[in-house]
mmCIF file of C-alpha atoms and ligand atoms in Angstrom:
data_model
loop_
_atom_site.group_PDB
_atom_site.id
_atom_site.type_symbol
_atom_site.label_atom_id
_atom_site.label_comp_id
_atom_site.label_asym_id
_atom_site.label_seq_id
_atom_site.Cartn_x
_atom_site.Cartn_y
_atom_site.Cartn_z
ATOM 1 C CA MET A 467 6.352 4.108 26.723
ATOM 2 C CA ASN A 468 3.289 5.988 25.537
ATOM 3 C CA TYR A 469 0.649 4.569 23.269
ATOM 4 C CA CYS A 470 -2.013 6.502 21.405
ATOM 5 C CA ASP A 471 -5.411 5.580 20.026
ATOM 6 C CA ALA A 472 -6.000 7.522 16.818
ATOM 7 C CA HIS A 473 -9.706 6.768 16.417
ATOM 8 C CA THR A 474 -12.363 6.180 19.061
ATOM 9 C CA HIS A 475 -16.013 6.956 19.756
ATOM 10 C CA LEU A 476 -15.658 7.211 23.525
ATOM 11 C CA GLN A 477 -19.117 8.840 23.702
ATOM 12 C CA ASP A 478 -20.595 5.434 22.794
ATOM 13 C CA VAL A 479 -18.598 3.431 25.345
ATOM 14 C CA SER A 480 -20.858 2.128 28.119
ATOM 15 C CA ASP A 481 -18.502 2.027 31.117
ATOM 16 C CA LEU A 482 -16.161 4.854 30.192
ATOM 17 C CA SER A 483 -14.401 5.329 33.527
ATOM 18 C CA ALA A 484 -13.430 1.631 33.665
ATOM 19 C CA VAL A 485 -12.362 1.671 30.001
ATOM 20 C CA MET A 486 -10.193 4.752 30.564
ATOM 21 C CA ALA A 487 -8.666 3.195 33.712
ATOM 22 C CA ARG A 488 -7.723 0.094 31.710
ATOM 23 C CA ALA A 489 -6.275 2.317 28.959
ATOM 24 C CA LYS A 490 -4.121 4.125 31.504
ATOM 25 C CA ALA A 491 -2.939 0.847 33.041
ATOM 26 C CA SER A 492 -1.916 -0.300 29.526
ATOM 27 C CA GLY A 493 0.091 2.863 28.828
ATOM 28 C CA VAL A 494 -2.434 4.390 26.402
ATOM 29 C CA SER A 495 -2.313 8.100 27.165
ATOM 30 C CA ASP A 496 -3.601 9.886 24.045
ATOM 31 C CA PHE A 497 -6.864 9.477 22.183
ATOM 32 C CA ILE A 498 -8.835 11.067 19.388
ATOM 33 C CA CYS A 499 -12.570 10.971 20.000
ATOM 34 C CA ASN A 500 -14.699 11.283 16.860
ATOM 35 C CA ALA A 501 -18.304 12.415 16.762
ATOM 36 C CA THR A 502 -20.653 10.817 14.257
ATOM 37 C CA HIS A 503 -23.520 13.337 14.313
ATOM 38 C CA GLU A 504 -24.445 16.677 15.865
ATOM 39 C CA ALA A 505 -25.974 15.277 19.082
ATOM 40 C CA ASP A 506 -22.537 13.777 19.785
ATOM 41 C CA TRP A 507 -20.673 17.084 19.648
ATOM 42 C CA PRO A 508 -21.333 18.215 23.260
ATOM 43 C CA LYS A 509 -20.724 14.668 24.529
ATOM 44 C CA VAL A 510 -17.316 14.496 22.839
ATOM 45 C CA MET A 511 -16.397 17.943 24.195
ATOM 46 C CA ASP A 512 -17.422 16.879 27.723
ATOM 47 C CA ILE A 513 -15.251 13.758 27.542
ATOM 48 C CA ALA A 514 -12.238 15.836 26.440
ATOM 49 C CA ARG A 515 -12.786 18.189 29.376
ATOM 50 C CA LYS A 516 -12.995 15.287 31.802
ATOM 51 C CA TYR A 517 -10.133 13.101 30.539
ATOM 52 C CA PRO A 518 -6.690 14.556 29.802
ATOM 53 C CA GLY A 519 -5.162 13.318 26.569
ATOM 54 C CA VAL A 520 -8.453 13.222 24.634
ATOM 55 C CA SER A 521 -8.480 15.297 21.424
ATOM 56 C CA VAL A 522 -11.762 16.267 19.809
ATOM 57 C CA ALA A 523 -12.966 15.658 16.253
ATOM 58 C CA LEU A 524 -16.436 16.934 15.356
ATOM 59 C CA GLY A 525 -18.357 16.178 12.210
ATOM 60 C CA VAL A 526 -21.070 14.175 10.508
ATOM 61 C CA HIS A 527 -20.452 10.553 9.529
ATOM 62 C CA PRO A 528 -21.907 9.269 6.231
ATOM 63 C CA ARG A 529 -24.110 6.831 8.177
ATOM 64 C CA PHE A 530 -25.823 9.712 9.996
ATOM 65 C CA LEU A 531 -27.068 12.007 7.225
ATOM 66 C CA HIS A 532 -30.652 11.355 8.365
ATOM 67 C CA THR A 533 -29.861 13.332 11.551
ATOM 68 C CA LEU A 534 -28.865 16.550 9.768
ATOM 69 C CA THR A 535 -30.863 19.669 10.588
ATOM 70 C CA ALA A 536 -30.737 23.099 8.945
ATOM 71 C CA GLY A 537 -27.711 25.177 9.885
ATOM 72 C CA TRP A 538 -25.530 22.252 11.013
ATOM 73 C CA GLU A 539 -22.522 23.385 9.000
ATOM 74 C CA LYS A 540 -22.686 26.906 10.480
ATOM 75 C CA ARG A 541 -22.790 25.449 13.981
ATOM 76 C CA LEU A 542 -19.854 23.175 13.180
ATOM 77 C CA GLU A 543 -17.907 26.114 11.780
ATOM 78 C CA GLN A 544 -18.539 28.173 14.917
ATOM 79 C CA LEU A 545 -17.231 25.374 17.146
ATOM 80 C CA LEU A 546 -14.088 25.126 15.008
ATOM 81 C CA LYS A 547 -13.576 28.883 15.193
ATOM 82 C CA ASP A 548 -13.998 28.871 18.969
ATOM 83 C CA ASN A 549 -11.742 25.860 19.553
ATOM 84 C CA PRO A 550 -8.484 25.915 17.590
ATOM 85 C CA SER A 551 -7.517 22.385 18.684
ATOM 86 C CA PHE A 552 -10.666 20.716 17.302
ATOM 87 C CA MET A 553 -10.375 18.511 14.230
ATOM 88 C CA ILE A 554 -13.057 17.331 11.795
ATOM 89 C CA GLY A 555 -14.441 13.817 11.983
ATOM 90 C CA GLU A 556 -15.795 11.545 11.186
ATOM 91 C CA ILE A 557 -16.520 12.196 7.521
ATOM 92 C CA GLY A 558 -16.471 10.141 4.334
ATOM 93 C CA LEU A 559 -18.348 7.766 2.051
ATOM 94 C CA ASP A 560 -20.109 4.503 2.859
ATOM 95 C CA LYS A 561 -21.523 2.507 -0.034
ATOM 96 C CA VAL A 562 -23.217 -0.006 2.273
ATOM 97 C CA ARG A 563 -25.184 2.803 3.907
ATOM 98 C CA ALA A 564 -25.987 4.354 0.526
ATOM 99 C CA ASP A 565 -27.529 1.057 -0.615
ATOM 100 C CA GLN A 566 -29.610 0.790 2.571
ATOM 101 C CA ASP A 567 -30.997 4.316 2.366
ATOM 102 C CA PRO A 568 -30.517 5.683 -1.174
ATOM 103 C CA VAL A 569 -32.911 8.636 -0.777
ATOM 104 C CA VAL A 570 -31.360 10.382 2.247
ATOM 105 C CA SER A 571 -27.916 8.760 2.301
ATOM 106 C CA GLY A 572 -27.095 8.160 -1.374
ATOM 107 C CA LEU A 573 -23.504 8.692 -2.433
ATOM 108 C CA ASP A 574 -24.316 12.083 -3.991
ATOM 109 C CA CYS A 575 -25.642 13.311 -0.618
ATOM 110 C CA GLN A 576 -22.696 11.766 1.210
ATOM 111 C CA GLU A 577 -20.276 13.444 -1.183
ATOM 112 C CA ARG A 578 -21.893 16.855 -0.705
ATOM 113 C CA VAL A 579 -21.657 16.565 3.099
ATOM 114 C CA MET A 580 -18.074 15.302 2.902
ATOM 115 C CA ARG A 581 -16.985 18.162 0.616
ATOM 116 C CA LEU A 582 -18.597 20.772 2.896
ATOM 117 C CA GLN A 583 -16.643 19.391 5.846
ATOM 118 C CA MET A 584 -13.402 19.167 3.840
ATOM 119 C CA ASN A 585 -13.880 22.827 2.956
ATOM 120 C CA LEU A 586 -14.101 23.695 6.654
ATOM 121 C CA ALA A 587 -11.026 21.540 7.376
ATOM 122 C CA ALA A 588 -9.101 23.424 4.681
ATOM 123 C CA LYS A 589 -10.379 26.855 5.742
ATOM 124 C CA TYR A 590 -9.380 26.356 9.385
ATOM 125 C CA ASN A 591 -6.373 24.129 8.696
ATOM 126 C CA ARG A 592 -7.605 21.148 10.709
ATOM 127 C CA PRO A 593 -6.918 17.476 9.984
ATOM 128 C CA PHE A 594 -10.002 15.436 9.097
ATOM 129 C CA HIS A 595 -10.756 11.798 9.923
ATOM 130 C CA MET A 596 -11.957 9.846 6.920
ATOM 131 C CA HIS A 597 -14.170 6.763 6.709
ATOM 132 C CA CYS A 598 -14.432 4.885 3.420
ATOM 133 C CA VAL A 599 -16.434 1.736 2.746
ATOM 134 C CA ARG A 600 -16.531 0.373 -0.826
ATOM 135 C CA ALA A 601 -16.203 3.788 -2.465
ATOM 136 C CA TRP A 602 -12.460 4.144 -3.060
ATOM 137 C CA ASP A 603 -12.539 5.462 -6.641
ATOM 138 C CA ARG A 604 -15.043 8.112 -5.736
ATOM 139 C CA ILE A 605 -13.298 9.175 -2.535
ATOM 140 C CA LEU A 606 -9.943 9.427 -4.320
ATOM 141 C CA HIS A 607 -11.576 11.718 -6.854
ATOM 142 C CA ILE A 608 -12.974 13.877 -4.035
ATOM 143 C CA LEU A 609 -9.577 13.986 -2.307
ATOM 144 C CA LYS A 610 -7.947 15.070 -5.568
ATOM 145 C CA SER A 611 -10.506 17.635 -6.632
ATOM 146 C CA ASN A 612 -11.527 19.280 -3.347
ATOM 147 C CA GLN A 613 -9.538 21.691 -1.209
ATOM 148 C CA ARG A 614 -7.852 19.928 1.695
ATOM 149 C CA PRO A 615 -5.904 20.737 4.847
ATOM 150 C CA PRO A 616 -2.203 19.708 4.772
ATOM 151 C CA VAL A 617 -2.879 16.434 6.607
ATOM 152 C CA PHE A 618 -5.729 13.981 7.166
ATOM 153 C CA ILE A 619 -6.232 10.442 8.439
ATOM 154 C CA SER A 620 -7.676 7.414 6.691
ATOM 155 C CA HIS A 621 -9.192 5.578 9.617
ATOM 156 C CA SER A 622 -9.379 1.783 9.860
ATOM 157 C CA HIS A 623 -7.681 1.867 6.484
ATOM 158 C CA HIS A 624 -8.435 -1.091 4.239
ATOM 159 C CA GLY A 625 -8.164 0.200 0.671
ATOM 160 C CA ASN A 626 -5.932 -1.344 -1.910
ATOM 161 C CA ALA A 627 -2.231 -0.872 -1.080
ATOM 162 C CA ALA A 628 -1.839 0.849 -4.462
ATOM 163 C CA VAL A 629 -3.693 3.919 -3.111
ATOM 164 C CA ILE A 630 -1.121 4.494 -0.359
ATOM 165 C CA PRO A 631 1.587 6.400 -2.314
ATOM 166 C CA LYS A 632 -1.057 8.607 -3.978
ATOM 167 C CA MET A 633 -2.652 9.393 -0.636
ATOM 168 C CA VAL A 634 0.708 10.032 1.055
ATOM 169 C CA GLN A 635 1.302 12.771 -1.507
ATOM 170 C CA MET A 636 -2.022 14.315 -0.523
ATOM 171 C CA GLY A 637 -1.073 14.354 3.182
ATOM 172 C CA ALA A 638 -2.651 11.119 4.446
ATOM 173 C CA TYR A 639 -1.858 9.215 7.597
ATOM 174 C CA PHE A 640 -3.131 5.621 7.807
ATOM 175 C CA SER A 641 -4.643 4.245 10.974
ATOM 176 C CA TYR A 642 -5.174 0.503 11.410
ATOM 177 C CA SER A 643 -7.691 -1.232 13.651
ATOM 178 C CA ALA A 644 -8.046 -4.874 14.678
ATOM 179 C CA ILE A 645 -9.578 -5.735 11.291
ATOM 180 C CA PHE A 646 -6.074 -6.692 10.112
ATOM 181 C CA LEU A 647 -5.654 -9.442 12.712
ATOM 182 C CA PRO A 648 -7.291 -12.391 10.913
ATOM 183 C CA GLU A 649 -4.748 -13.887 8.558
ATOM 184 C CA ASN A 650 -7.209 -13.873 5.665
ATOM 185 C CA ARG A 651 -7.317 -10.038 5.684
ATOM 186 C CA GLU A 652 -4.434 -10.052 3.239
ATOM 187 C CA LYS A 653 -5.293 -6.692 1.654
ATOM 188 C CA VAL A 654 -5.179 -4.796 4.962
ATOM 189 C CA ARG A 655 -2.072 -6.645 6.042
ATOM 190 C CA GLN A 656 -0.370 -5.634 2.804
ATOM 191 C CA CYS A 657 -1.353 -1.994 3.441
ATOM 192 C CA ILE A 658 0.242 -2.154 6.897
ATOM 193 C CA LYS A 659 3.461 -3.454 5.357
ATOM 194 C CA GLU A 660 3.509 -0.744 2.695
ATOM 195 C CA THR A 661 2.607 2.283 4.822
ATOM 196 C CA PRO A 662 5.624 4.555 5.369
ATOM 197 C CA LEU A 663 6.761 4.554 8.988
ATOM 198 C CA ASP A 664 6.146 8.289 9.316
ATOM 199 C CA ARG A 665 2.472 7.873 8.256
ATOM 200 C CA LEU A 666 1.469 4.935 10.406
ATOM 201 C CA LEU A 667 -1.140 5.105 13.175
ATOM 202 C CA VAL A 668 -3.159 2.645 15.234
ATOM 203 C CA GLU A 669 -6.672 2.696 16.661
ATOM 204 C CA SER A 670 -9.183 0.705 18.674
ATOM 205 C CA ASP A 671 -12.235 2.234 16.931
ATOM 206 C CA ALA A 672 -13.892 1.709 20.346
ATOM 207 C CA PRO A 673 -16.565 0.619 20.911
ATOM 208 C CA ASP A 674 -16.854 -0.685 17.336
ATOM 209 C CA LEU A 675 -15.237 -4.080 16.805
ATOM 210 C CA ALA A 676 -15.986 -4.580 20.530
ATOM 211 C CA ASP A 677 -12.571 -3.131 21.160
ATOM 212 C CA GLU A 678 -11.214 -0.560 23.609
ATOM 213 C CA PRO A 679 -8.073 1.583 23.835
ATOM 214 C CA ALA A 680 -6.337 -0.942 26.101
ATOM 215 C CA ALA A 681 -6.111 -3.180 22.996
ATOM 216 C CA VAL A 682 -3.708 -0.742 21.297
ATOM 217 C CA PRO A 683 -0.398 -2.100 22.685
ATOM 218 C CA GLY A 684 -1.340 -5.581 21.438
ATOM 219 C CA LEU A 685 -2.202 -4.198 17.993
ATOM 220 C CA VAL A 686 1.137 -2.391 17.780
ATOM 221 C CA GLY A 687 2.891 -5.640 18.707
ATOM 222 C CA GLN A 688 1.080 -7.454 15.876
ATOM 223 C CA MET A 689 1.901 -4.663 13.437
ATOM 224 C CA ALA A 690 5.575 -4.888 14.409
ATOM 225 C CA VAL A 691 5.547 -8.618 13.610
ATOM 226 C CA LEU A 692 3.944 -7.970 10.207
ATOM 227 C CA ARG A 693 6.366 -5.170 9.356
ATOM 228 C CA LYS A 694 9.363 -7.011 10.837
ATOM 229 C CA GLU A 695 10.210 -4.010 12.993
ATOM 230 C CA ASP A 696 11.173 -3.529 16.612
ATOM 231 C CA PRO A 697 7.947 -2.891 18.584
ATOM 232 C CA VAL A 698 9.615 -0.249 20.757
ATOM 233 C CA VAL A 699 10.821 1.710 17.733
ATOM 234 C CA LEU A 700 7.429 1.315 16.063
ATOM 235 C CA THR A 701 5.614 2.541 19.180
ATOM 236 C CA LYS A 702 7.801 5.662 19.337
ATOM 237 C CA HIS A 703 7.226 6.469 15.671
ATOM 238 C CA ILE A 704 3.478 5.985 15.944
ATOM 239 C CA TYR A 705 3.343 8.256 18.970
ATOM 240 C CA GLN A 706 5.351 10.927 17.169
ATOM 241 C CA ASN A 707 3.061 10.617 14.130
ATOM 242 C CA PHE A 708 0.049 11.038 16.366
ATOM 243 C CA LYS A 709 1.452 14.230 17.889
ATOM 244 C CA GLU A 710 2.293 15.620 14.459
ATOM 245 C CA LEU A 711 -1.183 14.880 13.195
ATOM 246 C CA VAL A 712 -2.962 16.417 16.167
ATOM 247 C CA HIS A 713 -0.834 19.524 15.928
ATOM 248 C CA GLY A 714 -1.414 19.768 12.169
ATOM 249 C CA ARG A 715 1.928 19.144 10.545
ATOM 250 C CA SER A 716 2.494 20.964 7.269
ATOM 251 C CA ILE A 717 4.081 18.949 4.484
HETATM 252 ZN ZN1 ZN B 782 -15.354 5.750 13.557
#
């Protein structure tokens, strides 16, 4: 049985060869590695060259706007043109960051950078990996009003379950991390229950949450309990969803 990890930052993992060996031993064979800022881009590409099964997502995360330098979007576009398998990520809105650094990272700046990257995703038909912290109304408006590729992923999803049907119509997949495990995370747990089987994904978000890809089989098992589904069937569906996402399914 194959497991996949739909959202990682393997470039930030300290002992990568050991982490990847443990992933392999746990049956985790496919990964998406997201950059957070431009200095990450070559590191993520190197990891994908070194480890089979790693797919690349390049972009600028809303927590890293202070790292932007002139011409970044042209350089990102060139890498997308040169590499048809590359996706966009990680992009989005983060209200906590905006409050910490309103001048450089305010929500208006974050929105502008997100829309630029969504435009590239639409132009080159690549899925994008979306981060959203405490800015759901605004991000839904952006999703509705901006051009989009056919599919995208809401990573470590924890919005209100009511957003799920609307986002499914827009082409969203929903990836869940270990944040759903504590029983008091009722909102996330409800989202997991209400996500259609053909839009469900799982992630370690390594090394955030102090997690690593080898945790994925355990997360799938917990999701199966919540959804009252057979873990084997769930694992197969999630793997199929992952492959469809990476290869840019049209809906
Ligand atoms: Zn991330």
